[in-house]
mmCIF file of C-alpha atoms in Angstrom:
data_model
loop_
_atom_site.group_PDB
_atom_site.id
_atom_site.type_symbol
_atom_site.label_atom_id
_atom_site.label_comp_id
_atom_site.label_asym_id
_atom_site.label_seq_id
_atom_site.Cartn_x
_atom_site.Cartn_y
_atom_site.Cartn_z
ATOM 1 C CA UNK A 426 118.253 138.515 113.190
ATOM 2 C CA UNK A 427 119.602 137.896 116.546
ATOM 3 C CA UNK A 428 123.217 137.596 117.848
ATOM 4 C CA UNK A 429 122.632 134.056 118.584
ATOM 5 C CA UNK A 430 120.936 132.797 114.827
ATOM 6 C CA UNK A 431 122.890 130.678 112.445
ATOM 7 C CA UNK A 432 123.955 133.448 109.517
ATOM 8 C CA UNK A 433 122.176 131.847 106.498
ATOM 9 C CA UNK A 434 124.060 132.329 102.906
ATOM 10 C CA UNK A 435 121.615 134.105 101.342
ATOM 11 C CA UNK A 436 121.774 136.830 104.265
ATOM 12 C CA UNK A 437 124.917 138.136 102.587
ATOM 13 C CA UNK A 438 124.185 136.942 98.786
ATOM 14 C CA UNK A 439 123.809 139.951 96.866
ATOM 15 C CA UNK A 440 121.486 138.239 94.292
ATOM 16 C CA UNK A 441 118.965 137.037 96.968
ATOM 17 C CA UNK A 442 119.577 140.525 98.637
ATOM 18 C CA UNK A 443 118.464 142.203 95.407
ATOM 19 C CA UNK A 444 115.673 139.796 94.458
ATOM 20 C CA UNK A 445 114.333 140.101 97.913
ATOM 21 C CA UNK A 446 114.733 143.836 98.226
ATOM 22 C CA UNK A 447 112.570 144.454 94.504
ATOM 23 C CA UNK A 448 109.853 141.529 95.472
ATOM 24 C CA UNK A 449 108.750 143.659 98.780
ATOM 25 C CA UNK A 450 109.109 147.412 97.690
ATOM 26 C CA UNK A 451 107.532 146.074 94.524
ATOM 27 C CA UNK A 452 104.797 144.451 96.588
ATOM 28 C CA UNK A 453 103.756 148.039 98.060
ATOM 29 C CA UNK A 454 103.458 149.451 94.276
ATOM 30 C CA UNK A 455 101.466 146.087 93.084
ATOM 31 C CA UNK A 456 98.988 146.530 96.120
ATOM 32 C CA UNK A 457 98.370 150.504 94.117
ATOM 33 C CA UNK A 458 98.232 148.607 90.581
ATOM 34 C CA UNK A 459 95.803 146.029 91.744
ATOM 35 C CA UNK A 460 93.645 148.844 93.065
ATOM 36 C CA UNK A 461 93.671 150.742 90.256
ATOM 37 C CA UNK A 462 92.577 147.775 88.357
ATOM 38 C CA UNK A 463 96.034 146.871 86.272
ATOM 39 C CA UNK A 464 97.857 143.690 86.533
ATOM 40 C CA UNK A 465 101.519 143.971 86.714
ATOM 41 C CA UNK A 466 102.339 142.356 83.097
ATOM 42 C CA UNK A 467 100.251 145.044 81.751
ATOM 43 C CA UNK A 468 101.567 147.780 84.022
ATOM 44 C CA UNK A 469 105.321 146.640 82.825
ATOM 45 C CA UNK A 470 103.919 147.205 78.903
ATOM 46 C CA UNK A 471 102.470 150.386 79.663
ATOM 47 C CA UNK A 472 105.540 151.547 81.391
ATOM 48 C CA UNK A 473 108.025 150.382 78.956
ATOM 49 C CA UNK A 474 106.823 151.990 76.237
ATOM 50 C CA UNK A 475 105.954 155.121 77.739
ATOM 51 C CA UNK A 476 108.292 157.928 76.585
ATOM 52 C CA UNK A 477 109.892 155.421 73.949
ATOM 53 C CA UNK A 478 110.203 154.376 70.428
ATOM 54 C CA UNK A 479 108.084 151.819 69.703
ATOM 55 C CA UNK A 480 109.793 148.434 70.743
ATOM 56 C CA UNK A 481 110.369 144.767 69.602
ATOM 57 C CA UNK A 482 108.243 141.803 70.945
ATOM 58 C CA UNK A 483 111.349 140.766 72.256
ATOM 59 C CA UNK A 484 112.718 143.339 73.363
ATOM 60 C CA UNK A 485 109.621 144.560 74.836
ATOM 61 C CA UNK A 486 109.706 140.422 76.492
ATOM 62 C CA UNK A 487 113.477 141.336 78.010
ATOM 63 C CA UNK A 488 112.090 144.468 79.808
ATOM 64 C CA UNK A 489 108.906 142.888 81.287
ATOM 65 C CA UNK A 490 110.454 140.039 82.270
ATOM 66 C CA UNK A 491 108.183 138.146 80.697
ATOM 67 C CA UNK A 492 108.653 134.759 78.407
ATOM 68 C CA UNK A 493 107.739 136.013 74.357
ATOM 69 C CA UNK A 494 105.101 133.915 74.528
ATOM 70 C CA UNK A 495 103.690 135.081 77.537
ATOM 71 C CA UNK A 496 104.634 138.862 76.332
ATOM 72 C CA UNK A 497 102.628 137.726 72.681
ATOM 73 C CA UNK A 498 99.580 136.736 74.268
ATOM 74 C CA UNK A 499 99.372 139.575 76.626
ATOM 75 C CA UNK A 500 100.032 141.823 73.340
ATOM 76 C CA UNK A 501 96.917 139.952 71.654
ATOM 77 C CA UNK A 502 94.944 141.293 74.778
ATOM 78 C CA UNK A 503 96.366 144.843 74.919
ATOM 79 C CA UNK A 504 95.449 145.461 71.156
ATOM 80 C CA UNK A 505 92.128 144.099 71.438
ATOM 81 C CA UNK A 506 91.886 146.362 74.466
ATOM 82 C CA UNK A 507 92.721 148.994 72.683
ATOM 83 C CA UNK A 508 95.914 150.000 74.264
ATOM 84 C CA UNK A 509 98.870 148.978 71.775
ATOM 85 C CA UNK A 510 99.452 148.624 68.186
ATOM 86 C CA UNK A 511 101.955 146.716 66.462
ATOM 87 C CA UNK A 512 103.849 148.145 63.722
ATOM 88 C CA UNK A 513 106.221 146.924 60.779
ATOM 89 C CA UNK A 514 109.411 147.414 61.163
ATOM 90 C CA UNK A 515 110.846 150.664 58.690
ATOM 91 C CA UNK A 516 114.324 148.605 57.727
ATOM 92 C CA UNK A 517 113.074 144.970 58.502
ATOM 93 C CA UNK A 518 109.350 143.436 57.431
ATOM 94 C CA UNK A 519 110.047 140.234 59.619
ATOM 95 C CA UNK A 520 110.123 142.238 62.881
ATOM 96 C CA UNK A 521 107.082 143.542 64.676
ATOM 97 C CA UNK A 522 107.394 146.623 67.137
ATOM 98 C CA UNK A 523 104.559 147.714 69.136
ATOM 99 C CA UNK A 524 103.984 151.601 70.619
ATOM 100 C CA UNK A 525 101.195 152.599 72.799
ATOM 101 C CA UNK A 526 97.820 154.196 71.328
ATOM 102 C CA UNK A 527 96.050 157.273 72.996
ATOM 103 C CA UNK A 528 94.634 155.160 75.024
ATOM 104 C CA UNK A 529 97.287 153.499 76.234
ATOM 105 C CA UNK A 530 98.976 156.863 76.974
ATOM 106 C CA UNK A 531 96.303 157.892 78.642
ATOM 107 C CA UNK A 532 95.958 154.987 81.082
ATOM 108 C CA UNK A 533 99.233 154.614 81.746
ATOM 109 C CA UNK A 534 99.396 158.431 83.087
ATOM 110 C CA UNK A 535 98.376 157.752 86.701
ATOM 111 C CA UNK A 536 100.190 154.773 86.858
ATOM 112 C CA UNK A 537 103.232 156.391 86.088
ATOM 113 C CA UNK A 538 102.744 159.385 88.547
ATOM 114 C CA UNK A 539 101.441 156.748 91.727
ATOM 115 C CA UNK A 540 105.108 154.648 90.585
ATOM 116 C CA UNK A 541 107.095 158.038 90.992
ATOM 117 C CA UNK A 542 105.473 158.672 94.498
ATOM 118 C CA UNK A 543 106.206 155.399 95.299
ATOM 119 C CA UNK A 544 109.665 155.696 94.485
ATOM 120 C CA UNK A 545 109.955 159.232 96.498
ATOM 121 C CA UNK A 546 108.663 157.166 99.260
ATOM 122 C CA UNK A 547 111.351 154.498 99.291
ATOM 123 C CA UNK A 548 114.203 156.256 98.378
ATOM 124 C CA UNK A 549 112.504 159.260 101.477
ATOM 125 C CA UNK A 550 112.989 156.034 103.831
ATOM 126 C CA UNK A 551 117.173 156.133 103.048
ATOM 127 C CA UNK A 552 118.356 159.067 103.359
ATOM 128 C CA UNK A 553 121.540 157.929 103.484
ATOM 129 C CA UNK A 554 121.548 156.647 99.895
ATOM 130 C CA UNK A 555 122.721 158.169 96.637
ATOM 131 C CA UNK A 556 119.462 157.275 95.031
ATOM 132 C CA UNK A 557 120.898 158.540 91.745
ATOM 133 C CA UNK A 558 124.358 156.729 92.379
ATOM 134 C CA UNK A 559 122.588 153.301 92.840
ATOM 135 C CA UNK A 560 120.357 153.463 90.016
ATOM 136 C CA UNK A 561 123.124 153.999 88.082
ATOM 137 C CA UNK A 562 124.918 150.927 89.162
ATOM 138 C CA UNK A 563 121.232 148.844 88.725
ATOM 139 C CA UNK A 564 121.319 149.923 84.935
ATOM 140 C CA UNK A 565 124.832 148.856 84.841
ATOM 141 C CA UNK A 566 124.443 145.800 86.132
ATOM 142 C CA UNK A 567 121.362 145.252 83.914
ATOM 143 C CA UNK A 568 123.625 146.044 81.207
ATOM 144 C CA UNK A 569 126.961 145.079 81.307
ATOM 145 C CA UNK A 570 127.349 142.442 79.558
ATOM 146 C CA UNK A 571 129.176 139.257 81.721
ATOM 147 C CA UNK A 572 132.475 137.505 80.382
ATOM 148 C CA UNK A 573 132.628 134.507 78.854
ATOM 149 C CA UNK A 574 134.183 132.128 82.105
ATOM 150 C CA UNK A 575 135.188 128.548 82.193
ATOM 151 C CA UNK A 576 132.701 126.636 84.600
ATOM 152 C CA UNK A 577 132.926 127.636 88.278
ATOM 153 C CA UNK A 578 135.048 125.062 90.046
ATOM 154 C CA UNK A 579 133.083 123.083 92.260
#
């Protein structure tokens, strides 16, 4: 931006700064996945429930930003392919969780290992950052729960 250009909102908006900031790194990683052969919705399932307890549809939804619809139909695909299973809940029959098979597992293991370089890669191009320090705050903020507030004044 030169000295001369009109400073735009968004140029100092965190939100847009964040949103912006994840759509191009992420756009390196996605150019890996799409080699590889993975779309992203898939490589957000496989990476979810990697190293966890099986997880809710919805829950599952919430961390691939993905509508439950959207996260139900990809599900349908991903069992068919062999990939995920769906399990009854232990303590309630209404609720579904899903874990990954061997399969699964053992496509997701690349994957997993080309997303760590990645990240090495990124965090290699700031050395000035606390990359531990900021992820932090992103889980916080991804967390932390915001305060009921009247309507902003106009």
């Amino acid at each position: 931006m030169s000295e001369h250009a009109p400073h735009r909102f968004v140029d100092d908006y965190l939100l847009y700064l964040l949103a912006r900031a994840s759509h191009t790194v992420s756009a390196e990683f996605h150019a890996t996945l799409r080699r590889a052969g993975l779309t992203v919705p898939v490589w957000r399932v496989l990476a979810s429930l990697s190293g966890a307890e099986p997880q809710t549809v919805t829950g599952l939804a919430d961390a691939c930003l993905l509508q439950q619809p959207t996260m139900t139909k990809l599900l349908d695909r991903m069992v068919r392919d062999g990939l995920v299973r769906r399990l009854p809940d232990p303590k309630d029959r209404r609720v579904v969780r899903i874990e990954l098979t061997p399969k699964g597992q053992e496509l997701a293991k690349e994957p997993l290992e080309a997303a760590k370089r990645h990240e090495a890669l990124v965090i290699q191009r700031f050395p000035q950052l606390d990359a531990e320090a900021f992820k932090a705050l992103l889980r916080e903020m991804i967390v932390r729960p915001a305060r009921p507030r009247r309507a902003l004044a106009a």
